[in-house]
Amino acid sequence: MPTGGRTTLVQYLIEERRRHPEATGDLNALITDVALACKAISRKVAFGGLAGVLGSAGSGNVQGEEQKTLDLLSNQIFLRANEWGGHVAAMASEELDDIALLPAQYPRGKYLLAFDPLDGSSNIDVNVSVGSIFSITRARTPGEDAKTADFLQAGREQVCAGYAIYGPSTMLVLTLGRGTHAFTLDPMLGEWVLSHPDLKVPAATREFAINASNSRFWEPAVRRYVDECLAGRTGPRGADFNMRWIASLVAETHRILMRGGVFLYPKDNKDPAKPGRLRLLYEASPIAFLIEQAGGMASTGRSRLMDVQPESLHQRIGFVFGSSEEVSRIEAYHREPPADTFQSPLFGKRGLFADAV
């Protein structure tokens, strides 16, 4: 075989479909279209400044974030690759205020596709790894135009999730609910080849990732966790920890899937109107699905993220994921009273952070 005996993405999808004789093949076809979009974006990213796609687009998205030229280009690639096949009823993107309905000439399918077309795009100008994240759920009314409310499904209702990472090699990481698997793009063949089957996140780790510049806004539980890690072997954890921060969710996730770790972008009090930084539907939910299928945990910091019922299309949320022992510890710290409290016979429980939990 031209792939040296390794399974291709198409072969993998066919084998998965054979496990479900009732399947129509629509999901496989949709994933193939998504994978094609990721190939196209990978090419644009690889050419960088030579293709004239770097820099600001001079506009902002619905979250008020500056859009890069490559953000908008990647968004169009995703839309054009997936609108014509008859597999989706509508799409939702980080770059669009509302859902994207299909052009009238194309049939409506039975799935919904939500995506972040270029995660970590603030890093694109400095040549740091970026990626695309996607989530697939079932349409409420197959064959008809979807409504915004149809996308508001808890993470546990996903049928597929994945991301592509555009780094030294381009990889597609995917789950259909039977493990998490990574495919590397063979640039000579143009094929996705299964290179890392059945990824597993180690239960224990000595590595964490967090944006330390927000430390003054953290809740007591998060501050306690980070302080204990930074205290090293002389502290309560009795071990030295490494701290990482890439500012690209895809890159952070990929590192954790490959060697373990824990990632925190927790709820904080920096902006009370934003209960978190990451978007639930097309960032946190698909990453949570991948991490859980690899044996890790994904949480809001207090409870399982996949159980959260979305309330809006661009809803933000606190997100903690990775090695299960560390995520469980962080959840436990949120359940415990803050260390800066004391019991007063007259006033009851008092303390600087007593009302922050």
XYZ file of C-alpha atoms in Angstrom:
357
model
C 0.000 0.000 0.000
C 1.246 3.533 -0.702
C 0.751 4.396 2.978
C 3.028 1.596 4.151
C 0.137 -0.460 5.487
C -1.257 2.334 7.645
C -4.985 3.048 7.661
C -6.184 6.162 5.859
C -8.993 8.385 7.114
C -11.342 7.061 4.426
C -10.574 3.459 5.388
C -11.101 4.261 9.055
C -14.475 5.867 8.354
C -15.591 2.920 6.214
C -14.633 0.489 8.975
C -16.556 2.547 11.534
C -19.610 2.619 9.280
C -19.522 -1.179 8.973
C -20.121 -1.326 12.708
C -23.457 0.377 12.075
C -25.232 -1.343 9.152
C -28.094 1.147 9.438
C -25.787 4.096 8.713
C -26.383 5.991 5.472
C -22.854 7.295 4.992
C -23.836 10.942 5.456
C -21.652 11.364 8.535
C -18.636 9.874 6.749
C -19.177 12.198 3.819
C -19.471 15.214 6.103
C -16.241 14.354 7.918
C -14.522 13.959 4.554
C -15.718 17.446 3.537
C -14.451 18.885 6.835
C -11.102 17.161 6.301
C -10.887 18.712 2.828
C -11.479 22.167 4.306
C -8.672 21.535 6.782
C -6.318 20.561 3.955
C -7.095 23.799 2.149
C -6.553 25.902 5.267
C -3.300 24.062 5.961
C -2.015 25.146 2.553
C -2.921 28.776 3.195
C -1.239 28.704 6.611
C 1.885 27.052 5.186
C 2.425 29.802 2.605
C 1.984 32.507 5.269
C 3.276 35.880 4.151
C 4.032 34.566 0.643
C 0.278 34.241 0.043
C -0.554 37.691 1.412
C -2.945 36.263 4.023
C -1.347 37.568 7.218
C -2.355 40.615 9.247
C -5.645 42.139 10.331
C -8.770 42.095 8.208
C -9.806 45.429 9.706
C -12.989 43.995 11.210
C -14.222 42.317 14.391
C -16.354 39.275 15.125
C -19.462 39.030 17.279
C -17.278 38.689 20.404
C -15.570 41.996 19.644
C -12.266 40.317 18.748
C -10.110 41.535 15.894
C -10.443 39.321 12.839
C -7.359 38.304 10.931
C -7.386 37.998 7.150
C -6.842 34.274 7.519
C -9.790 34.025 9.967
C -12.175 35.202 7.270
C -10.547 33.126 4.550
C -10.676 29.978 6.709
C -14.319 30.650 7.513
C -15.181 30.865 3.810
C -13.281 27.643 3.108
C -15.288 25.805 5.778
C -18.594 27.158 4.485
C -17.898 26.411 0.807
C -16.573 22.900 1.533
C -19.603 21.848 3.578
C -22.639 23.659 2.169
C -23.167 21.722 -1.057
C -23.056 18.051 -0.066
C -26.530 17.704 1.452
C -25.143 16.538 4.808
C -25.809 19.592 6.991
C -28.955 21.561 7.760
C -26.960 24.659 8.785
C -23.608 25.694 10.201
C -22.378 27.894 13.052
C -19.023 29.642 13.157
C -17.093 31.765 15.617
C -16.751 34.352 12.874
C -20.502 34.742 12.183
C -23.055 36.568 14.314
C -25.796 34.044 13.525
C -25.990 30.577 12.005
C -25.189 30.107 8.316
C -28.135 28.779 6.309
C -27.389 26.971 3.070
C -27.851 28.499 -0.372
C -31.281 27.640 -1.787
C -29.929 25.313 -4.493
C -28.377 22.855 -2.027
C -30.236 20.084 -0.154
C -30.543 20.191 3.625
C -29.047 17.297 5.558
C -29.413 15.709 8.964
C -26.414 17.124 10.804
C -25.328 20.448 12.257
C -21.723 21.622 11.978
C -20.236 24.133 14.416
C -16.640 25.256 14.023
C -13.863 27.645 14.915
C -12.219 27.962 11.499
C -8.858 29.183 12.790
C -8.226 28.819 16.502
C -5.235 30.719 17.872
C -5.136 33.126 14.937
C -3.516 35.810 17.121
C -0.389 33.632 16.801
C -0.451 33.324 13.024
C 1.798 36.327 12.384
C 4.535 34.855 14.601
C 4.391 31.355 13.088
C 3.050 29.511 16.137
C 0.879 26.425 15.610
C -2.807 27.174 14.983
C -5.737 24.951 14.059
C -9.401 24.402 13.271
C -11.943 22.921 15.701
C -15.276 21.354 14.741
C -18.302 19.707 16.332
C -21.072 17.667 14.675
C -24.512 17.109 16.202
C -27.798 15.830 14.803
C -30.269 18.267 13.267
C -33.604 18.512 15.080
C -35.529 18.577 11.773
C -33.467 16.772 9.111
C -34.001 18.015 5.577
C -35.087 21.490 6.696
C -33.334 24.751 7.499
C -32.081 24.611 11.078
C -32.785 27.270 13.681
C -30.325 28.807 16.121
C -31.975 26.947 19.003
C -31.214 23.623 17.275
C -27.506 24.176 17.909
C -27.994 24.535 21.669
C -27.193 20.922 22.492
C -25.119 19.683 25.408
C -21.706 18.291 24.555
C -22.786 14.737 25.309
C -25.075 14.903 22.238
C -22.159 15.274 19.810
C -21.732 12.472 17.285
C -18.277 13.605 16.170
C -15.698 16.176 17.162
C -12.175 16.979 16.145
C -9.531 19.486 15.286
C -6.788 19.993 12.736
C -3.455 21.379 13.880
C -1.239 23.237 11.436
C 2.277 22.876 12.769
C 5.514 21.187 11.644
C 3.155 18.518 10.326
C -0.576 18.853 9.732
C -2.681 16.481 11.821
C -6.382 15.737 12.160
C -7.522 14.475 15.568
C -10.948 12.878 15.596
C -13.472 11.048 17.746
C -16.701 9.319 16.790
C -17.302 8.187 20.358
C -14.959 5.191 20.162
C -11.636 6.611 21.248
C -9.577 9.546 20.029
C -7.374 9.016 16.982
C -4.842 11.223 15.178
C -4.173 11.245 11.443
C -1.135 12.900 9.870
C -1.434 14.497 6.450
C 0.957 12.854 3.994
C 1.908 15.839 1.789
C 3.021 13.615 -1.088
C -0.185 11.589 -1.278
C -2.561 14.232 0.063
C -3.992 11.557 2.362
C -4.745 11.592 6.080
C -2.914 8.572 7.519
C -3.623 7.099 10.953
C -0.416 7.778 12.875
C -1.584 7.837 16.519
C -4.451 5.399 17.153
C -6.334 5.382 20.435
C -4.634 8.276 22.192
C -4.642 8.216 26.003
C -4.193 11.092 28.443
C -2.148 9.932 31.464
C -4.123 10.151 34.712
C -1.228 11.889 36.492
C 0.868 14.818 35.331
C 3.381 17.400 36.503
C 2.573 20.005 33.871
C -0.111 22.682 33.749
C -1.058 25.487 31.368
C -2.657 28.755 32.424
C -2.477 32.436 31.491
C -0.719 33.745 34.611
C -1.339 37.381 33.623
C -4.922 36.908 34.843
C -3.879 35.722 38.312
C -5.315 38.788 40.055
C -8.757 37.846 38.740
C -8.704 34.140 39.676
C -11.082 32.529 42.117
C -9.515 31.226 45.357
C -9.629 27.578 44.232
C -7.619 28.319 41.082
C -5.148 30.514 42.953
C -4.644 27.757 45.510
C -4.059 25.136 42.824
C -1.497 27.223 40.924
C 0.286 28.343 44.099
C 0.648 24.729 45.200
C 2.065 23.727 41.806
C 4.532 26.627 41.816
C 5.680 25.754 45.347
C 7.276 22.637 43.878
C 8.760 19.804 45.885
C 8.964 21.907 49.052
C 5.244 22.715 48.869
C 2.121 20.681 49.696
C 2.257 18.752 46.412
C 5.801 17.538 47.068
C 6.729 17.701 43.378
C 7.991 20.192 40.813
C 5.581 21.255 38.054
C 6.251 22.797 34.660
C 4.033 25.666 33.488
C 3.128 26.179 29.820
C 1.077 28.714 27.862
C 0.757 28.864 24.059
C -2.488 30.865 23.707
C -3.749 28.395 21.102
C -6.398 25.956 22.348
C -5.607 23.454 19.605
C -1.893 23.472 20.419
C -2.566 23.165 24.164
C -4.932 20.250 23.558
C -2.507 18.508 21.251
C 0.291 18.663 23.810
C -1.965 17.187 26.483
C -3.173 14.376 24.203
C 0.400 13.529 23.285
C 2.066 13.657 26.719
C -0.444 14.626 29.398
C -1.001 17.774 31.403
C -3.833 19.992 32.530
C -5.159 23.181 30.916
C -6.997 25.926 32.780
C -8.885 28.862 31.334
C -11.141 29.233 34.354
C -14.013 31.476 35.193
C -12.704 34.649 36.833
C -13.877 38.117 37.832
C -12.066 40.064 35.105
C -15.324 40.765 33.270
C -18.535 39.762 35.086
C -20.390 39.802 31.753
C -18.158 36.973 30.490
C -18.306 33.875 32.717
C -15.353 32.451 30.811
C -13.132 33.062 27.828
C -13.664 30.046 25.564
C -16.806 29.412 23.554
C -18.855 26.431 24.642
C -20.303 25.121 21.376
C -17.382 25.198 18.965
C -14.351 25.208 21.276
C -14.954 23.697 24.719
C -17.522 21.006 23.827
C -15.566 19.375 20.973
C -12.305 19.470 22.934
C -14.109 17.959 25.952
C -15.406 15.101 23.769
C -11.897 14.370 22.472
C -10.332 14.502 25.939
C -12.953 12.249 27.543
C -12.590 9.704 24.746
C -8.853 9.693 25.477
C -9.461 8.913 29.149
C -9.046 12.444 30.481
C -11.509 14.783 32.174
C -13.096 18.015 30.954
C -14.782 20.337 33.427
C -16.101 23.835 33.999
C -13.868 23.768 37.064
C -16.790 22.561 39.123
C -18.575 19.872 37.088
C -18.515 17.928 33.825
C -18.480 20.295 30.862
C -20.269 17.859 28.527
C -23.383 18.118 30.714
C -23.712 21.906 30.392
C -26.854 22.962 28.535
C -25.986 25.835 26.162
C -28.087 28.975 26.375
C -26.733 30.952 23.420
C -24.767 30.405 20.235
C -21.600 32.194 21.346
C -21.807 31.385 25.050
C -18.518 31.523 26.922
C -17.537 29.205 29.744
C -14.716 28.387 32.137
C -12.784 25.344 30.962
C -10.399 22.935 32.706
C -9.286 19.691 31.048
C -6.573 17.086 30.882
C -5.180 14.488 33.263
C -7.986 13.217 35.465
C -6.175 13.431 38.809
C -5.499 17.153 38.376
C -8.966 18.039 37.057
C -10.532 16.152 39.986
C -8.300 18.075 42.397
C -9.363 21.425 40.926
C -13.041 20.485 41.194
C -12.466 19.449 44.814
C -10.813 22.782 45.624
C -13.903 24.576 44.302
C -16.066 22.539 46.668
C -13.917 23.388 49.700
C -14.141 26.660 51.657
C -11.481 29.194 50.629
C -8.364 29.083 52.789
C -8.748 32.802 53.592
C -11.870 32.283 55.708
C -12.406 31.799 59.417
C -15.347 31.057 61.680
C -16.542 33.943 63.849
C -19.029 33.325 66.682
C -20.614 36.697 65.951
C -20.485 36.992 62.153
C -20.246 33.356 61.060
C -17.887 32.557 58.215
C -15.774 35.600 57.331
C -13.027 36.279 54.859
C -11.900 38.186 51.835
C -12.990 35.475 49.402
C -15.923 34.001 51.326
C -18.508 35.281 48.863
C -16.525 34.384 45.747
C -17.200 30.664 45.756
